[in-house]
Every structure is written in C-alpha cells, then in structure tokens.
Backbone as numpy.savetxt, mean C-alpha at the origin, in Angstrom:
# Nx Ny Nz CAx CAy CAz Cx Cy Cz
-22.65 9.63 7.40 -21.72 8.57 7.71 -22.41 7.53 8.61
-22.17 6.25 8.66 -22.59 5.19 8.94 -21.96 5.11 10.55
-22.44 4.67 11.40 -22.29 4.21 12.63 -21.52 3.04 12.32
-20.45 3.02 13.86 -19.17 2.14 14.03 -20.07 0.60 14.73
-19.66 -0.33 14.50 -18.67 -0.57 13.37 -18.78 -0.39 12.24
-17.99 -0.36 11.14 -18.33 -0.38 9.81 -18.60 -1.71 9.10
-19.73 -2.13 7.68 -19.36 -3.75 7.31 -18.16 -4.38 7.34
-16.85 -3.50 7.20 -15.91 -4.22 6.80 -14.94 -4.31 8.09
-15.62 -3.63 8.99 -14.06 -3.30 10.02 -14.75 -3.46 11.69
-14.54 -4.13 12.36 -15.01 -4.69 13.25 -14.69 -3.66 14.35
-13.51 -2.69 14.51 -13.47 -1.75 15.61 -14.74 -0.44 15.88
-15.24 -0.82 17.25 -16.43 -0.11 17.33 -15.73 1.07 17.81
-14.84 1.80 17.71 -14.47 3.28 18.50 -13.67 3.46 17.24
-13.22 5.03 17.19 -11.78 5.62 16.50 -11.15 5.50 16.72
-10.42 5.35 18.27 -9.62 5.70 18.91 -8.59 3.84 18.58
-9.78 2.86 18.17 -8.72 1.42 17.96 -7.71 2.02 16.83
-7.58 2.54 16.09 -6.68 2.81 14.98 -5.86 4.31 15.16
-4.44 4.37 14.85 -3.92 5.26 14.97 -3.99 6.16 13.97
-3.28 7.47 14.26 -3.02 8.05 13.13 -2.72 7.54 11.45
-1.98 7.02 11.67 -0.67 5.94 10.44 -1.52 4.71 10.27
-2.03 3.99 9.11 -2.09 3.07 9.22 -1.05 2.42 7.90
-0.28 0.93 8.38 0.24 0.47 7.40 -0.77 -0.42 6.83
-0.82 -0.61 5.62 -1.26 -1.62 4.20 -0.94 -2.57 3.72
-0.47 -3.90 4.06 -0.03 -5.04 3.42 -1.54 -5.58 2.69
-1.47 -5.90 1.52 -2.34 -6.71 0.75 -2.86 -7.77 1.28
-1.76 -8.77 2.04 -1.73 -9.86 2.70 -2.21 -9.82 4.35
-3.25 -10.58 5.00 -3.68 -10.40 6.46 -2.99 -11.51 7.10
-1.48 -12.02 6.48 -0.80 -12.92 7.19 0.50 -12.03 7.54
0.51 -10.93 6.39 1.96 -10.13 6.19 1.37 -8.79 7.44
0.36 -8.86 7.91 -0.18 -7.62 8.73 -0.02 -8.39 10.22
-0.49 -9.69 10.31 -0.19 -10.20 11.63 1.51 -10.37 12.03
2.01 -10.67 10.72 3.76 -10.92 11.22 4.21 -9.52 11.82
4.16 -8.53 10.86 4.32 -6.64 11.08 4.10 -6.57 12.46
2.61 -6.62 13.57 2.58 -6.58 14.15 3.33 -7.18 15.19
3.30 -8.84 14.72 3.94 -9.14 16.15 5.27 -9.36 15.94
5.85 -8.97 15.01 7.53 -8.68 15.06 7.78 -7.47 14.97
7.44 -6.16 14.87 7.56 -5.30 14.54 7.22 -3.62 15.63
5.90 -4.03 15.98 5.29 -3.59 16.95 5.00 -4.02 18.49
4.94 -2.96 19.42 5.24 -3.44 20.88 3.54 -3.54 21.18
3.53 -4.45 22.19 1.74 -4.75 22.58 0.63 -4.53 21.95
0.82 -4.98 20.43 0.13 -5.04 19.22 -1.57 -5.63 19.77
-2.42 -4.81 19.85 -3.94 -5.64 19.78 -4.58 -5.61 18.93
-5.62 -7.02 18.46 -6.01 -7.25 17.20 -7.31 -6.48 17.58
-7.56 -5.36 16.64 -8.80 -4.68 17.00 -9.67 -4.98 15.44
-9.44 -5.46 14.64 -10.20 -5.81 13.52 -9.81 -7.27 12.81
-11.02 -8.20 12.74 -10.84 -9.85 11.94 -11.80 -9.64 11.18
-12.53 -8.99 10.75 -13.62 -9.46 9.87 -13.19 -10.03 8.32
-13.94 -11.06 8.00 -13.18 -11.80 6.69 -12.11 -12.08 7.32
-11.08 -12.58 8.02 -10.08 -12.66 7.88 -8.67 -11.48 7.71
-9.64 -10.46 7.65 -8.55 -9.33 7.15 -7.79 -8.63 8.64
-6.91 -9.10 9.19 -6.54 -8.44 10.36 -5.75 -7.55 10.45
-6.11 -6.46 11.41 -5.81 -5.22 11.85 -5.65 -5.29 13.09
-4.44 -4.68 13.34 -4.02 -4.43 14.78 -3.35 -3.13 14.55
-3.43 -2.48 16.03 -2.65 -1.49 16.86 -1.61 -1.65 17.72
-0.21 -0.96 17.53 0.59 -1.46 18.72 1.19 -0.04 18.43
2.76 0.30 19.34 3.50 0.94 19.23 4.94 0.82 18.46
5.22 1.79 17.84 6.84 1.39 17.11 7.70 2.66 17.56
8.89 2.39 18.27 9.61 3.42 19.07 8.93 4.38 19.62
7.83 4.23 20.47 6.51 5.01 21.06 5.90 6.14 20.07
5.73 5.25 19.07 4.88 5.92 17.90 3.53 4.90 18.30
2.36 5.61 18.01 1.12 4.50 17.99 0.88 4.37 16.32
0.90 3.02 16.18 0.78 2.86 14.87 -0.05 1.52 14.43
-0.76 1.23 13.71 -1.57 0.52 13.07 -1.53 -0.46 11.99
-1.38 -1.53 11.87 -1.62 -2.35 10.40 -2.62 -3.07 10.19
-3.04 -2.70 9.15 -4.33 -3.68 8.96 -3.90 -3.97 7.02
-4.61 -5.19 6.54 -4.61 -5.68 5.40 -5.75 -5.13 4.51
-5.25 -5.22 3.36 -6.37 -4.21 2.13 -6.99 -5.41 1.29
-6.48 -6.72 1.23 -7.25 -7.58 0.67 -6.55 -7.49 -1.22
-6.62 -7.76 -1.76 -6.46 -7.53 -3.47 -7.17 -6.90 -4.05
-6.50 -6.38 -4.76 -6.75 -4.97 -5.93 -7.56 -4.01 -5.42
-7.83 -3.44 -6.42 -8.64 -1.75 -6.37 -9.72 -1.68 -5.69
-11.07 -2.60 -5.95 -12.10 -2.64 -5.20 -12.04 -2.75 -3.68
-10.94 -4.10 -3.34 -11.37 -4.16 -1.97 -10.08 -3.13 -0.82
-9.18 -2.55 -1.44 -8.54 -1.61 -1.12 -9.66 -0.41 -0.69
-10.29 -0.17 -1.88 -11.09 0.95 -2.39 -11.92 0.93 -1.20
-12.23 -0.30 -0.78 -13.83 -0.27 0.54 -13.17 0.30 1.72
-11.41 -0.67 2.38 -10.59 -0.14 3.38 -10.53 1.00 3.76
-10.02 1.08 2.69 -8.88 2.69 2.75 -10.22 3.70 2.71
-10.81 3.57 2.43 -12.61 4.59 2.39 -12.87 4.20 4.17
-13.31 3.26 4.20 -13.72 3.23 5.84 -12.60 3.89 6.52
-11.53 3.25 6.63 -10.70 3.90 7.69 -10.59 5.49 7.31
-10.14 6.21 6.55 -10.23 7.60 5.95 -11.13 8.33 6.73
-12.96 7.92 6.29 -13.92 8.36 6.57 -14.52 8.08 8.25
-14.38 6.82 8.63 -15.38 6.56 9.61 -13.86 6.45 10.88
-12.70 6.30 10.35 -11.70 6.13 11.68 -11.44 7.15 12.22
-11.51 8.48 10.90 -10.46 9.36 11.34 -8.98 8.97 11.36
-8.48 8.28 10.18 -7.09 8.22 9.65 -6.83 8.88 9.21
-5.18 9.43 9.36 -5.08 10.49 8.63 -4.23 9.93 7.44
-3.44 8.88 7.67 -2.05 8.29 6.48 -2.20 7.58 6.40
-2.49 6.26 5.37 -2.31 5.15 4.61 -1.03 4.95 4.25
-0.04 3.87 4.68 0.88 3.60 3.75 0.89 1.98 3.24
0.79 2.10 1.73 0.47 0.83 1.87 1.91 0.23 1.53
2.38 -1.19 2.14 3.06 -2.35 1.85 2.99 -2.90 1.41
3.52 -3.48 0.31 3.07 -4.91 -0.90 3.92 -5.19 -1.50
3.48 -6.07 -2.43 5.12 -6.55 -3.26 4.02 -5.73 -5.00
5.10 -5.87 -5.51 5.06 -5.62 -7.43 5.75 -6.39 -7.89
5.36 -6.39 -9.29 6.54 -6.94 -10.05 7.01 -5.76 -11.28
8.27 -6.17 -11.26 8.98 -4.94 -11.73 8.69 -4.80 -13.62
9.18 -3.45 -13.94 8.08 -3.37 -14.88 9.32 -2.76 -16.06
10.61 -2.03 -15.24 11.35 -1.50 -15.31 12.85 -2.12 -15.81
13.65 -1.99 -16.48 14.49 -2.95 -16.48 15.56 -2.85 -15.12
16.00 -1.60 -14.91 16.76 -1.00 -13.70 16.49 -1.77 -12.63
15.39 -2.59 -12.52 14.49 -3.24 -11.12 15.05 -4.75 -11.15
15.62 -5.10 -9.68 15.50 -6.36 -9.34 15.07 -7.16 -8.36
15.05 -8.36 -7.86 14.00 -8.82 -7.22 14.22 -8.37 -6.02
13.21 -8.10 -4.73 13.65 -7.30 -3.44 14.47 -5.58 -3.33
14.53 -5.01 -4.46 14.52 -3.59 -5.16 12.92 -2.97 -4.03
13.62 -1.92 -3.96 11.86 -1.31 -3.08 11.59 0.06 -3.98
10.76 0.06 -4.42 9.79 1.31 -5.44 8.98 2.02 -4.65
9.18 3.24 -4.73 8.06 4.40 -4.01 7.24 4.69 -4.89
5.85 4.88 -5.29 5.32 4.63 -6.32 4.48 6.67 -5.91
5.57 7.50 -6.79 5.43 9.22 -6.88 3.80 8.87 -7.45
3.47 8.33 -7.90 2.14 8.15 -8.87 1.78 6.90 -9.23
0.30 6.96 -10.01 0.02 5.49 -9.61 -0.99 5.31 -11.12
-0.28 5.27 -12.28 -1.44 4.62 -13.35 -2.11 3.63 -13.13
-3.51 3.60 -13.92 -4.14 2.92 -13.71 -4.74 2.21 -15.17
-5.10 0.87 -15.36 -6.24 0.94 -16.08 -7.91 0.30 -15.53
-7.81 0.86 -13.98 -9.11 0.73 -13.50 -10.02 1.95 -14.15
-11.48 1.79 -13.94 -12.50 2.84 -13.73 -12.60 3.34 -12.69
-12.06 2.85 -11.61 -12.54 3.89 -10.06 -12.69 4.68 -10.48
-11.85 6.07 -11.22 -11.98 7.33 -10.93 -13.45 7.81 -11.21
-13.97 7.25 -12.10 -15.79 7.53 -12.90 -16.72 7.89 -12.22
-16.19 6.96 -10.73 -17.50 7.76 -9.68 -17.01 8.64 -9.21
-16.34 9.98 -9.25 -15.83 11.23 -9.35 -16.79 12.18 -10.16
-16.96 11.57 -11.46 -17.77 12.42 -12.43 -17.05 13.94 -12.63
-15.50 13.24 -13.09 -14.63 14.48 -13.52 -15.00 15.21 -14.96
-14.53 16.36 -15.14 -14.41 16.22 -16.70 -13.17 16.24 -17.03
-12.69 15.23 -16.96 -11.34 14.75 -17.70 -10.50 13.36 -16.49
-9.00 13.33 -16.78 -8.66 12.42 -16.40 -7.80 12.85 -15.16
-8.08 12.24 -13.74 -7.12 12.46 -12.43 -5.97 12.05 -12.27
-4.64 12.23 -12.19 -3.43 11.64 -12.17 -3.70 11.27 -10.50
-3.38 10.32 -10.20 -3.54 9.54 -8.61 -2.18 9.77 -7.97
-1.57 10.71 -6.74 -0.04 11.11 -6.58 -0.23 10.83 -5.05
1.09 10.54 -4.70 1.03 10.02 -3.42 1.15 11.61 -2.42
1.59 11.16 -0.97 1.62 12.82 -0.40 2.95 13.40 -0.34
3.61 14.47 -0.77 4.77 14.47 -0.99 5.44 14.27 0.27
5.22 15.14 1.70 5.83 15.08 2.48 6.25 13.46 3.41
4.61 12.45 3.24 4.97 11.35 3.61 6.27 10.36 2.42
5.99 10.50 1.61 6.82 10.42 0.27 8.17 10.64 0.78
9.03 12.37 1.39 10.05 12.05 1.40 10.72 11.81 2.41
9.85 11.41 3.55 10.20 10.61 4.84 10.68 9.51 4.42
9.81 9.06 3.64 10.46 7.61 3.32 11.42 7.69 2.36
11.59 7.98 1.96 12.81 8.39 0.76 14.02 8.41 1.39
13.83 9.18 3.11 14.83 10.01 3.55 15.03 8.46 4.53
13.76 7.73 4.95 14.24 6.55 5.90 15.20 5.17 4.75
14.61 6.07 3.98 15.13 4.26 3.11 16.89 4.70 2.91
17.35 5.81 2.62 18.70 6.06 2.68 19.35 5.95 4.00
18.85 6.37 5.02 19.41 6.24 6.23 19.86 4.39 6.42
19.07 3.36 6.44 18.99 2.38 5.97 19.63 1.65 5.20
20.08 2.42 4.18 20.91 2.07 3.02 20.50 1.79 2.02
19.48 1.77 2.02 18.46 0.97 1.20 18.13 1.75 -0.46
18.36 1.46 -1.62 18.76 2.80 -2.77 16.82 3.24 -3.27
16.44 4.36 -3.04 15.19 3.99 -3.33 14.91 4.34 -4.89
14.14 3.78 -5.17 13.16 4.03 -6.67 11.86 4.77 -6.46
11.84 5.61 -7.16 10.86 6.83 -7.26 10.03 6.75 -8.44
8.88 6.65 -8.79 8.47 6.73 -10.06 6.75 6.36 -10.31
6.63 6.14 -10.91 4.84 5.73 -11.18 4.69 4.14 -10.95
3.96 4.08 -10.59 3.10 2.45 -10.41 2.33 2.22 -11.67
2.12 1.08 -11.80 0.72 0.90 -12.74 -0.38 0.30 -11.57
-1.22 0.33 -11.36 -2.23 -0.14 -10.89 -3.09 -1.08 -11.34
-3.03 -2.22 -12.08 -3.50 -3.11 -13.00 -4.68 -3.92 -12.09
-5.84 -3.73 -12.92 -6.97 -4.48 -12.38 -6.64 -5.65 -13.00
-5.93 -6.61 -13.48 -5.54 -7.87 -13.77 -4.38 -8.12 -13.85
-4.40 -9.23 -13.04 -2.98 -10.20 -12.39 -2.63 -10.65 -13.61
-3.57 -11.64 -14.53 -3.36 -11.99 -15.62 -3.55 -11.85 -16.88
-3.03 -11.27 -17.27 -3.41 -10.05 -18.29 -3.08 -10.62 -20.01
-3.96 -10.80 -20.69 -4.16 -11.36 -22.23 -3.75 -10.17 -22.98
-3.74 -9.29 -22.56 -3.00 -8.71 -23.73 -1.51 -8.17 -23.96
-0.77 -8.73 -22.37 0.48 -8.63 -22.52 1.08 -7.04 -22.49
0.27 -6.57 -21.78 0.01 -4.78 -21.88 1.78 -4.67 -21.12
2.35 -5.10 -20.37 3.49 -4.55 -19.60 4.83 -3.72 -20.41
4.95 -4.57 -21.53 6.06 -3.77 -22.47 5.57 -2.26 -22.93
4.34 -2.14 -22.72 3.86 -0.60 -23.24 3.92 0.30 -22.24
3.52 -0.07 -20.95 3.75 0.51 -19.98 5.30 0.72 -19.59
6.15 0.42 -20.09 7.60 0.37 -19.84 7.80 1.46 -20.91
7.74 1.74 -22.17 7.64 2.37 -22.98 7.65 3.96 -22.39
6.81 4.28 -21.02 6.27 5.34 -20.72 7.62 5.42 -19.48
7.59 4.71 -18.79 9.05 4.93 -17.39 7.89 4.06 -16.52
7.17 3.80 -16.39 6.42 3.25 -14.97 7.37 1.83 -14.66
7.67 2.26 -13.68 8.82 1.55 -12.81 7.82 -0.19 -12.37
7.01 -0.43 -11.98 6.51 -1.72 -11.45 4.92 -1.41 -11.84
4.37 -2.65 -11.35 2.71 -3.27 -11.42 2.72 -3.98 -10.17
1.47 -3.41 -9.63 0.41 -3.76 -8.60 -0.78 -4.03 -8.42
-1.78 -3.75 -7.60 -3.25 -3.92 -7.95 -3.84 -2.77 -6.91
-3.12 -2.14 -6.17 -3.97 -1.24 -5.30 -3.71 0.27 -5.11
-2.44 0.25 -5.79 -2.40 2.11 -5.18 -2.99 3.43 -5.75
-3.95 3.07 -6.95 -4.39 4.45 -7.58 -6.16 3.89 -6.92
-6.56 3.44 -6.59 -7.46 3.31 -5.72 -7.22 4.31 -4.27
-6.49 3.60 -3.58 -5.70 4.32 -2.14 -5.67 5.75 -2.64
-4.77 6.68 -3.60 -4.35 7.62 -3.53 -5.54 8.75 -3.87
-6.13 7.61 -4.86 -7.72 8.51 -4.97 -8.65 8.65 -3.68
-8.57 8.02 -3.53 -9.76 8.17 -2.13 -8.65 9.33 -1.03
-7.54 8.73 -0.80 -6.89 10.14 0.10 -7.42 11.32 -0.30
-6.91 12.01 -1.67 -7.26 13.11 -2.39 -8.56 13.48 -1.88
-9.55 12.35 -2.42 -10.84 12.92 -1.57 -11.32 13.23 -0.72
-10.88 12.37 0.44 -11.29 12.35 2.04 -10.02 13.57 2.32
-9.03 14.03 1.43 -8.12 15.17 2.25 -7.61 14.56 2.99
-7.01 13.23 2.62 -6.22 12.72 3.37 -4.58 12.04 3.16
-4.05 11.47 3.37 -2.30 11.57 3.09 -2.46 9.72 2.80
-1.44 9.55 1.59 -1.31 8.04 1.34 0.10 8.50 0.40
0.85 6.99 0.72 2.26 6.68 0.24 2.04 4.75 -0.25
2.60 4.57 -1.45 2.53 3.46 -1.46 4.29 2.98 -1.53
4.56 2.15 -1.09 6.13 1.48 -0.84 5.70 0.11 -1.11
6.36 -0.63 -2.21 6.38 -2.08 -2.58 7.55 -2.26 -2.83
7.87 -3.65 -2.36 9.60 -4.60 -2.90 9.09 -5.54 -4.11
9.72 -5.12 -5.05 9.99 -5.94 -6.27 9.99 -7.89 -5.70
8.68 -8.27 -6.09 8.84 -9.87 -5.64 8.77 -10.41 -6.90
8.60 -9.99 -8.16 8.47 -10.87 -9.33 9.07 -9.88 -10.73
9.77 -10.60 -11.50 10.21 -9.37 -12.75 9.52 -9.97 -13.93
8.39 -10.01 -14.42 7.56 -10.57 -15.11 8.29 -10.99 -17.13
9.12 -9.27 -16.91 9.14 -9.29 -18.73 10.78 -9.83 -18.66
11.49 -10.31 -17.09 12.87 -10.53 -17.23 12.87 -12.42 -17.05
11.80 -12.67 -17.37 12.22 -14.32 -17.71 11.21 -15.11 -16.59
10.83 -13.95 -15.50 10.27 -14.38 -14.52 10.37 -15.18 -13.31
11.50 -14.59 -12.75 12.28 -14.82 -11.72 10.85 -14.09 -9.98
10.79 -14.85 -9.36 9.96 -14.25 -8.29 10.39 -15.16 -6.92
9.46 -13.97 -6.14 9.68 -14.96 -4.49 8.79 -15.85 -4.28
9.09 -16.55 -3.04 7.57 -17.61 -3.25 6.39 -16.63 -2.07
5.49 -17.35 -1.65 4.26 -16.92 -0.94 5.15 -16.28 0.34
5.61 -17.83 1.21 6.20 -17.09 2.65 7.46 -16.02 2.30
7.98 -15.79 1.57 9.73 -14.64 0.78 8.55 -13.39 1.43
7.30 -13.33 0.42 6.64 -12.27 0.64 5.89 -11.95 1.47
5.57 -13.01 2.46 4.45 -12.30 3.65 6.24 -12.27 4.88
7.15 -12.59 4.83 7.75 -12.94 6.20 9.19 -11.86 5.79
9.87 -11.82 4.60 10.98 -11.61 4.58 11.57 -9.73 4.06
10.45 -9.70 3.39 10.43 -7.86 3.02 10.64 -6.83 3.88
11.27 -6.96 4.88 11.71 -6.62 6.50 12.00 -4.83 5.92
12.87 -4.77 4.84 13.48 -3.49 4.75 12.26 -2.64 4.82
11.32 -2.72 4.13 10.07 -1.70 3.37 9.48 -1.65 4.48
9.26 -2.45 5.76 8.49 -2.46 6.93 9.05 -1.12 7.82
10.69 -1.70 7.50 11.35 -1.07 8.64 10.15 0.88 8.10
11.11 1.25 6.46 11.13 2.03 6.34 9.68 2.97 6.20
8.56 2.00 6.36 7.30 2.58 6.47 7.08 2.86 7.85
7.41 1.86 8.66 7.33 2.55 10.39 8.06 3.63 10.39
9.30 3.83 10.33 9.99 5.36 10.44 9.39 6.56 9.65
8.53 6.08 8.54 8.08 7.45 7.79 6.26 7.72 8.64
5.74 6.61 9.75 4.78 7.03 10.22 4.79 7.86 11.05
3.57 9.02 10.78 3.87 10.16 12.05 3.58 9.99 13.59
C-alpha cells in the first residue's frame, strides 16, 4: 500500500475520515451535506475539486466526500478510502433516473444490487460472473430510517450504466428484468467493498424518468434539494 496522501485524496492521516463515509457524485452536493447537515464539518480533502469533509451528525463522526462520475472514478475513491483510510462503509448519494414504471420523480431507491454493463469486474479474473450486492445490515438501517421518516422505500437492483447517453436505447430491456433505476456508480462501489471486506449501500432519489416522457430536476433540485436521502443516510451511518 502506498503512503498517505493518496493521488487522489489529499488527507495525510486516517484518522481525517470517519468510519461512514457518505457519496454524492456531485463535490457541490458534498459541500452543501456538510455544511447543512453536519456540525464543525472540516474540509480535509480538495484535490480536483472533489471535496471531502468530516464533521459530526447527532455525535456520530461522519464523513462526505464526492465520487466524481461513473464507475472508473468512483472505482479510484471508494478503493483509496477502503484501502489506504481504513473505511469501513460507503454510502453512496446520487440521483437516477427511474427505470421502473412504479418510480416517480424524488421517489428514493435502495439499490439491493447493482447491474452492470461495465467491465470492472475483469480485473478480478473470476471464472464466471459477480452479482455486485449492497451490505444487508447497512441496507436495513436505511430501510428502517426511511420509514421512520415516512419516506416509502424502493428496494431492488440498479443498473450501473457506463453511458449517460446511450445509442442503443438499452433501458426498456432492462425494465423487462425489474431493475428499478440507472446510475453510473454503484456496481463499481459494491465491488470493491466485497473485496477490501468492506460494507457499501447505495441510496439515490429518482431526478429524471427517462422512458416516462422525460420529466427531470434541474442541476441546483439535485445538488441542494434531495434533503430526504441525506437525512436517511446519516441515520443509517454507524
């Protein structure tokens, strides 16, 4: 293992990052988290732009830092912090778009599993194919915070789509199967947990319904207003 800091993560100790770290895609949706969310939040990681801070939530020590878009640059994060922080939980925050008809806009999806049509898994050198599953017990914390809340949750598979814009119109097939929404990062995340033996949950709010006419939020809806999924990822951190 590589000496702190890491390329991607500017905190020279373990001890800057907590147990829990939350995951927003967005390093504008990780600075709001913090400073609305968390008590004496310090920014212990900017590199690129991607900011990470530490603060407390109901004297929990807890962490957010941003994963950047899709699989790859998730894939570098969620690997450093895992390996070189000593994290033990990833949860990541993001928006999807719903994939599902049951799904509407600001709907929050727990994503039990996470299809993919990336290659990550290849540098594994399985013989055969890995289903990517989140951790059950962080899983039904949140399950259990999002009802307390009120909040109705959705349980089900993700797709993990290495393309935003996709030519072949793949989403109606994936509906075909039950996968509830599309993202770009959580079968990356859940793979690397598995490996490092470590715990990941992904929680996204429905910001766009792609095959329902295409109704979505705008940029600030999604870095400022997704308040519920925040709440309910701080309460499911240990």
């Amino acid at each position: 293992m590589s000496s702190l800091p890491t390329p991607h993560i500017a905190a020279e100790n373990k001890d800057a990052f907590a147990k829990t770290v939350l995951m927003p895609g967005d390093p504008l949706r990780s600075k709001y988290i913090a400073e609305n969310f968390l008590e004496n939040p310090v920014l212990v990681n900017n590199t690129r732009g991607v900011q990470g801070y530490t603060g407390f939530y109901k004297g929990k020590k807890v962490s957010v830092m941003a994963s950047g878009m899709g699989i790859p640059s998730i894939g570098i994060y969620s690997y450093e912090l895992f390996n070189f922080y000593d994290v033990e939980t990833i949860i990541r925050v993001g928006s999807a778009g719903a994939i599902s008809p049951a799904l509407h806009l600001r709907d929050i999806v727990f994503g039990m599993g996470a299809c993919t049509n990336s290659s990550y898994a290849r540098q594994f050198a399985l013989p055969g194919d890995f289903a990517p599953t989140a951790d059950f017990e962080t899983l039904m914390r949140a399950v259990n915070a999002a009802e307390k809340l009120g909040v109705k949750p959705f349980v089900g598979n993700l797709l993990s789509s290495d393309t935003f814009y996709d030519d072949s119109s793949s989403l109606a097939a994936w509906r075909k199967m039950g996968v509830l929404a599309v993202e770009m990062e959580s079968a990356a995340l859940y793979m690397n947990a598995a490996r490092s033996g470590k715990k990941a949950l992904a929680i996204c709010t429905i910001s766009d319904c792609p095959l329902e006419g295409g109704e979505e939020c705008s940029a600030l809806e999604r870095e400022q207003t997704f308040t519920k999924m925040i709440e309910i990822a701080l309460e499911a951190a240990e």
